[in-house]
Coordinates of C-alpha atoms in Angstrom, one line a residue:
M211 CA -1.2 -3.9 11.5
P212 CA -4.3 -4.2 9.4
E213 CA -7.5 -3.4 11.3
Y214 CA -9.2 -6.7 10.6
Y215 CA -6.4 -8.5 12.4
F216 CA -6.9 -6.5 15.6
V217 CA -8.3 -8.5 18.6
D218 CA -8.5 -7.8 22.3
M219 CA -4.9 -8.4 23.5
S220 CA -5.4 -7.2 27.1
G221 CA -5.6 -10.8 28.4
Y222 CA -2.0 -11.5 27.5
D223 CA 1.0 -10.7 29.6
F224 CA 3.2 -9.5 26.8
L225 CA 3.8 -9.8 23.0
Y226 CA 6.7 -10.5 20.8
M227 CA 6.2 -8.6 17.5
A228 CA 8.2 -8.7 14.2
L229 CA 8.1 -5.1 13.0
S230 CA 9.7 -3.0 10.3
Q231 CA 10.0 0.7 10.1
A232 CA 7.4 2.0 7.6
G233 CA 8.2 5.6 7.9
C234 CA 9.6 8.4 10.0
E235 CA 8.2 11.7 11.4
G236 CA 5.7 13.2 9.1
Y237 CA 4.2 9.8 8.1
M238 CA 0.7 10.4 6.8
L239 CA -2.3 8.3 7.9
K240 CA -6.0 8.7 7.1
D241 CA -8.5 8.6 10.0
L242 CA -11.4 6.7 8.4
S243 CA -13.8 7.8 11.2
T244 CA -13.3 11.5 10.4
D245 CA -12.0 11.3 6.8
E246 CA -9.1 13.4 7.8
I247 CA -5.3 13.1 7.2
C248 CA -3.2 12.8 10.3
V249 CA 0.5 13.3 10.5
S250 CA 2.6 11.2 12.9
D251 CA 5.1 13.1 15.0
S252 CA 7.2 9.9 15.6
P253 CA 8.4 7.0 13.5
V254 CA 5.8 4.4 12.4
F255 CA 6.2 0.6 12.4
M256 CA 4.2 -2.1 10.8
T257 CA 4.1 -5.9 11.0
V258 CA 6.6 -7.4 8.5
E259 CA 3.9 -8.7 6.3
R260 CA 2.0 -5.5 6.0
S261 CA -1.2 -6.7 4.3
A262 CA -1.5 -9.9 6.3
P263 CA 0.8 -10.5 9.3
A264 CA 1.9 -14.1 9.2
L265 CA 1.8 -16.4 12.3
G266 CA 4.9 -15.6 14.2
D267 CA 4.8 -11.9 13.5
V268 CA 2.9 -11.5 16.7
I269 CA 3.5 -14.0 19.5
A270 CA 1.5 -13.8 22.7
F271 CA 2.5 -15.0 26.2
S272 CA 0.5 -15.9 29.3
G273 CA 2.0 -17.1 32.6
G274 CA 5.4 -17.0 30.9
R275 CA 4.4 -19.5 28.2
F276 CA 3.5 -19.2 24.5
D277 CA -0.3 -18.7 24.3
E278 CA -1.6 -19.9 20.9
S279 CA -5.1 -18.7 21.6
L280 CA -4.3 -15.4 19.8
W281 CA -3.8 -17.5 16.6
Q282 CA -7.0 -19.4 17.2
N283 CA -9.1 -16.2 16.9
K284 CA -11.2 -16.2 13.8
N285 CA -9.2 -13.2 12.5
W286 CA -6.0 -15.3 12.5
I287 CA -7.4 -18.8 11.8
Y288 CA -6.3 -19.1 8.2
G289 CA -2.6 -19.5 9.1
Y290 CA -3.2 -21.4 12.3
Q291 CA -5.0 -24.3 10.6
F292 CA -1.7 -25.2 8.9
A293 CA 0.6 -24.4 11.8
M294 CA -1.3 -26.1 14.6
H295 CA 0.0 -29.5 13.5
E296 CA 3.6 -28.3 13.7
L297 CA 3.5 -26.9 17.2
E298 CA 3.9 -30.3 19.0
E299 CA 7.6 -30.5 18.1
D300 CA 10.6 -28.4 17.0
N301 CA 10.1 -27.0 13.5
N302 CA 12.7 -25.6 11.2
E303 CA 10.5 -22.6 10.3
L304 CA 8.6 -21.7 13.5
A305 CA 10.0 -19.7 16.4
V306 CA 7.6 -21.5 18.9
K307 CA 6.3 -24.9 19.9
R308 CA 3.4 -25.7 22.1
G309 CA 4.0 -24.8 25.7
C310 CA 7.4 -23.2 25.2
D311 CA 8.6 -20.4 27.4
E312 CA 10.2 -17.0 26.5
N313 CA 13.7 -18.3 26.7
Y314 CA 13.0 -20.9 24.0
V315 CA 11.5 -18.2 21.7
R316 CA 14.4 -15.9 22.2
S317 CA 16.9 -18.6 21.3
R318 CA 14.9 -19.7 18.3
I319 CA 14.7 -16.2 17.0
A320 CA 18.5 -15.9 17.3
E321 CA 18.9 -19.1 15.3
L322 CA 16.4 -18.0 12.6
K323 CA 18.4 -14.8 12.1
N324 CA 21.0 -16.9 10.3
E325 CA 18.3 -17.9 7.7
S326 CA 18.3 -15.8 4.5
Y327 CA 14.8 -14.6 4.9
I328 CA 15.4 -13.0 8.3
S329 CA 17.5 -9.9 8.3
E330 CA 19.5 -8.3 11.1
P331 CA 17.7 -5.5 12.9
R332 CA 18.9 -2.0 12.0
A333 CA 18.7 1.2 13.9
V334 CA 15.5 3.2 13.9
F335 CA 15.8 6.3 11.7
S336 CA 14.6 9.7 12.9
V337 CA 14.5 12.9 10.9
K338 CA 15.6 15.0 13.8
N339 CA 18.9 13.0 13.8
A340 CA 19.3 13.2 10.0
P341 CA 22.9 14.0 8.8
E342 CA 23.6 17.5 7.8
E343 CA 23.7 16.8 4.0
L344 CA 20.1 15.4 4.1
K345 CA 18.5 18.2 6.1
A346 CA 17.6 20.4 3.1
A347 CA 15.8 17.5 1.5
F348 CA 13.9 16.6 4.6
G349 CA 13.0 20.3 5.0
Y350 CA 11.6 20.4 1.5
V351 CA 9.2 17.4 2.2
A352 CA 8.4 18.4 5.8
P353 CA 4.6 18.2 6.4
F354 CA 2.8 21.1 4.7
E355 CA 6.0 23.2 4.2
N356 CA 5.8 22.9 0.4
G357 CA 2.6 21.0 0.0
V358 CA 1.6 17.4 0.9
F359 CA 4.2 14.6 0.6
A360 CA 3.4 11.0 1.6
H361 CA 6.3 8.7 2.1
E362 CA 7.2 5.0 2.4
M363 CA 10.4 3.5 3.8
H364 CA 12.1 0.3 2.5
G365 CA 15.4 -0.5 4.1
T366 CA 17.5 2.7 4.2
G367 CA 15.5 4.3 1.3
I368 CA 12.7 6.7 1.9
T369 CA 10.5 7.7 -1.1
Y370 CA 8.4 10.8 -0.9
R371 CA 5.6 11.5 -3.4
R372 CA 3.7 14.8 -3.7
F373 CA -0.1 14.7 -3.5
I374 CA -2.4 17.5 -4.7
N375 CA -6.1 17.6 -3.9
G376 CA -5.7 14.1 -2.5
C377 CA -4.3 12.7 -5.7
K378 CA -0.8 11.4 -6.4
T379 CA 1.6 13.2 -8.7
N380 CA 4.8 12.2 -10.5
E381 CA 6.9 14.4 -8.3
I382 CA 9.1 12.0 -6.3
I383 CA 12.0 12.7 -3.9
S384 CA 14.1 9.7 -3.0
I385 CA 16.4 9.9 0.1
D386 CA 18.8 7.1 1.1
V387 CA 19.8 7.5 4.7
G388 CA 22.4 4.9 4.3
S389 CA 24.4 6.3 1.3
R390 CA 23.2 9.8 2.2
E391 CA 22.1 10.4 -1.4
V392 CA 19.1 12.4 -2.6
A393 CA 17.4 12.2 -6.0
Y394 CA 14.7 14.6 -7.2
S395 CA 12.3 13.7 -10.1
K396 CA 12.8 15.7 -13.3
N397 CA 9.5 17.5 -13.1
R398 CA 8.5 19.3 -9.9
F399 CA 5.5 21.4 -9.0
D400 CA 5.8 25.0 -7.9
A401 CA 3.4 26.6 -5.5
E402 CA 1.4 28.3 -8.3
E403 CA 0.9 25.1 -10.3
A404 CA -0.2 23.1 -7.2
E405 CA -2.6 25.8 -6.3
N406 CA -4.2 26.3 -9.7
V407 CA -4.6 22.8 -11.1
Y408 CA -8.1 21.5 -11.7
D409 CA -9.4 19.8 -8.6
I410 CA -9.8 16.2 -9.9
G411 CA -9.9 15.0 -6.3
A412 CA -13.4 16.5 -5.9
Q413 CA -14.4 15.0 -9.2
V414 CA -13.1 11.5 -8.1
K415 CA -15.2 11.8 -5.0
A416 CA -18.3 12.8 -6.9
L417 CA -17.9 10.0 -9.5
S418 CA -17.3 7.5 -6.7
E419 CA -20.6 8.4 -5.1
E420 CA -22.4 8.3 -8.4
Y421 CA -20.9 5.0 -9.4
K422 CA -22.0 3.4 -6.1
K423 CA -25.6 4.0 -7.2
N424 CA -25.2 3.4 -10.9
A425 CA -22.1 1.6 -12.2
P426 CA -21.2 2.9 -15.7
E427 CA -20.7 0.5 -18.7
P428 CA -17.2 -0.2 -19.8
P429 CA -16.1 1.6 -23.0
H430 CA -14.5 -1.3 -24.9
F431 CA -16.8 -4.3 -24.7
D432 CA -20.3 -5.3 -23.7
P433 CA -20.2 -7.2 -20.4
G434 CA -23.6 -8.9 -21.0
E435 CA -24.4 -11.2 -18.1
L436 CA -20.9 -11.0 -16.6
T437 CA -20.8 -10.1 -12.9
L438 CA -19.1 -6.8 -11.9
Y439 CA -16.3 -7.7 -9.5
G440 CA -14.6 -4.4 -9.0
L441 CA -14.9 -0.7 -10.1
S442 CA -12.4 1.9 -9.1
V443 CA -11.8 5.6 -9.9
E444 CA -8.4 7.2 -9.3
G445 CA -7.1 10.7 -10.1
Y446 CA -3.5 11.7 -10.7
Y447 CA -1.4 14.7 -12.0
E448 CA 1.5 14.4 -14.4
K449 CA 3.9 17.3 -14.6
T450 CA 5.5 17.5 -18.0
D451 CA 7.8 19.9 -19.9
S452 CA 4.7 21.5 -21.4
G453 CA 2.5 21.7 -18.3
V454 CA 0.3 19.6 -16.0
V455 CA -1.9 16.8 -17.3
S456 CA -4.9 16.0 -15.0
V457 CA -6.2 12.5 -15.4
I458 CA -9.0 10.3 -14.0
W459 CA -8.4 6.6 -14.4
T460 CA -11.5 4.4 -14.2
K461 CA -11.1 0.6 -14.1
W462 CA -13.6 -2.3 -14.4
L463 CA -13.1 -5.9 -13.4
Y464 CA -15.7 -8.6 -14.2
R465 CA -15.8 -12.3 -13.4
A466 CA -15.4 -14.2 -16.6
D467 CA -17.2 -17.3 -15.2
E468 CA -18.4 -18.9 -12.0
G469 CA -14.9 -19.7 -11.0
Y470 CA -12.7 -17.3 -9.1
R471 CA -9.6 -17.2 -11.3
A472 CA -10.8 -15.9 -14.7
F473 CA -11.6 -12.1 -15.1
V474 CA -12.3 -9.6 -17.8
Y475 CA -10.8 -6.1 -17.6
D476 CA -11.5 -2.6 -19.0
E477 CA -10.3 0.9 -18.3
R478 CA -10.9 4.5 -19.3
F479 CA -8.6 7.5 -19.1
T480 CA -10.2 11.0 -18.9
V481 CA -8.1 14.1 -19.2
Y482 CA -9.4 17.4 -17.8
E483 CA -8.4 20.5 -19.8
D484 CA -9.6 23.8 -18.4
G485 CA -11.9 21.8 -16.2
K486 CA -13.6 20.0 -19.2
P487 CA -13.3 16.2 -19.4
R488 CA -12.2 14.4 -22.5
D489 CA -11.7 10.7 -22.9
V490 CA -8.4 9.7 -24.5
T491 CA -6.8 6.5 -25.8
T492 CA -3.7 5.1 -24.2
E493 CA -1.8 6.3 -27.3
E494 CA -2.9 9.9 -26.9
L495 CA -2.3 9.8 -23.2
S496 CA 1.2 8.5 -23.8
R497 CA 1.9 11.5 -26.0
L498 CA 0.5 13.9 -23.4
V499 CA 2.5 12.5 -20.5
G500 CA 5.7 11.7 -22.4
Y501 CA 6.0 7.9 -21.7
E502 CA 4.2 4.8 -22.9
V503 CA 0.9 4.0 -21.2
M504 CA 0.2 0.3 -21.6
P505 CA -3.2 -1.5 -20.9
Q506 CA -2.9 -3.8 -17.9
Y507 CA -4.8 -6.5 -19.7
K508 CA -6.4 -6.9 -23.1
Y509 CA -9.8 -5.2 -23.0
G510 CA -12.8 -7.6 -22.9
E511 CA -10.6 -10.8 -23.1
P512 CA -10.7 -13.2 -20.2
F513 CA -7.4 -13.7 -18.3
E514 CA -6.5 -15.9 -15.4
V515 CA -5.2 -14.6 -12.1
P516 CA -2.6 -16.9 -10.6
F517 CA -3.0 -17.8 -6.9
G518 CA -0.3 -18.9 -4.6

């Protein structure tokens, strides 16, 4: 679960948690305290709502009764301020009510499984128990056997993406453990290509440090008095029929007014050829990578972000 939702849970007797399998053995995590990549040797699970676990994803009990104090913590208070008024009586959506015991929660969960938005639990998947026809694919993406592959799991599908120098690539391997099918992307990196590409990861890190001190001006419009809301730098590699394209993608986001819905966007694509940077248009980048690269928004023109 997200770090900012973590609170001291040692005072509760036990928890009910709604979890989904996020990945299997070899799942990669970044230790922010050491800035190192860690590889899990067991399956990894996350709260169902990965970015913000909803009330009900974690249910605490004390003395055999539902303990809503977990939800009253400031880290969880946003959802609780709406749910607190519904805890006095049975609710069609909640699995709990004020003062209920574990038996009540278990029966409510069983009832809610009949609702369309709650799926039946499925068996945990483990690579070591993979069927014979999938072993070659799992061997190819095994940690550090053929480079670095990060993966995500959705349902019975597992998607692996190659990373080089900390940057994502367009080499993707999709494995469906349900249908037992494997799909490899058209373009794949060999060991020599992965070893010899220009290290745009180091360049991204250097630019990030530089931009924290002095944010660059956007290339397509003058921001004037607009407030810079976000600035990001991302590197990626595209394997094509004619070679590898190394790209750094810089994005700007400005507030268009004092409100929180209207923003102004800009971006820049920089291609590195023989270690030398060259800014390119989306049209030229499209020709280089072999597919159409479209701007996310019109440069310099305000747009409104819908909320809820």
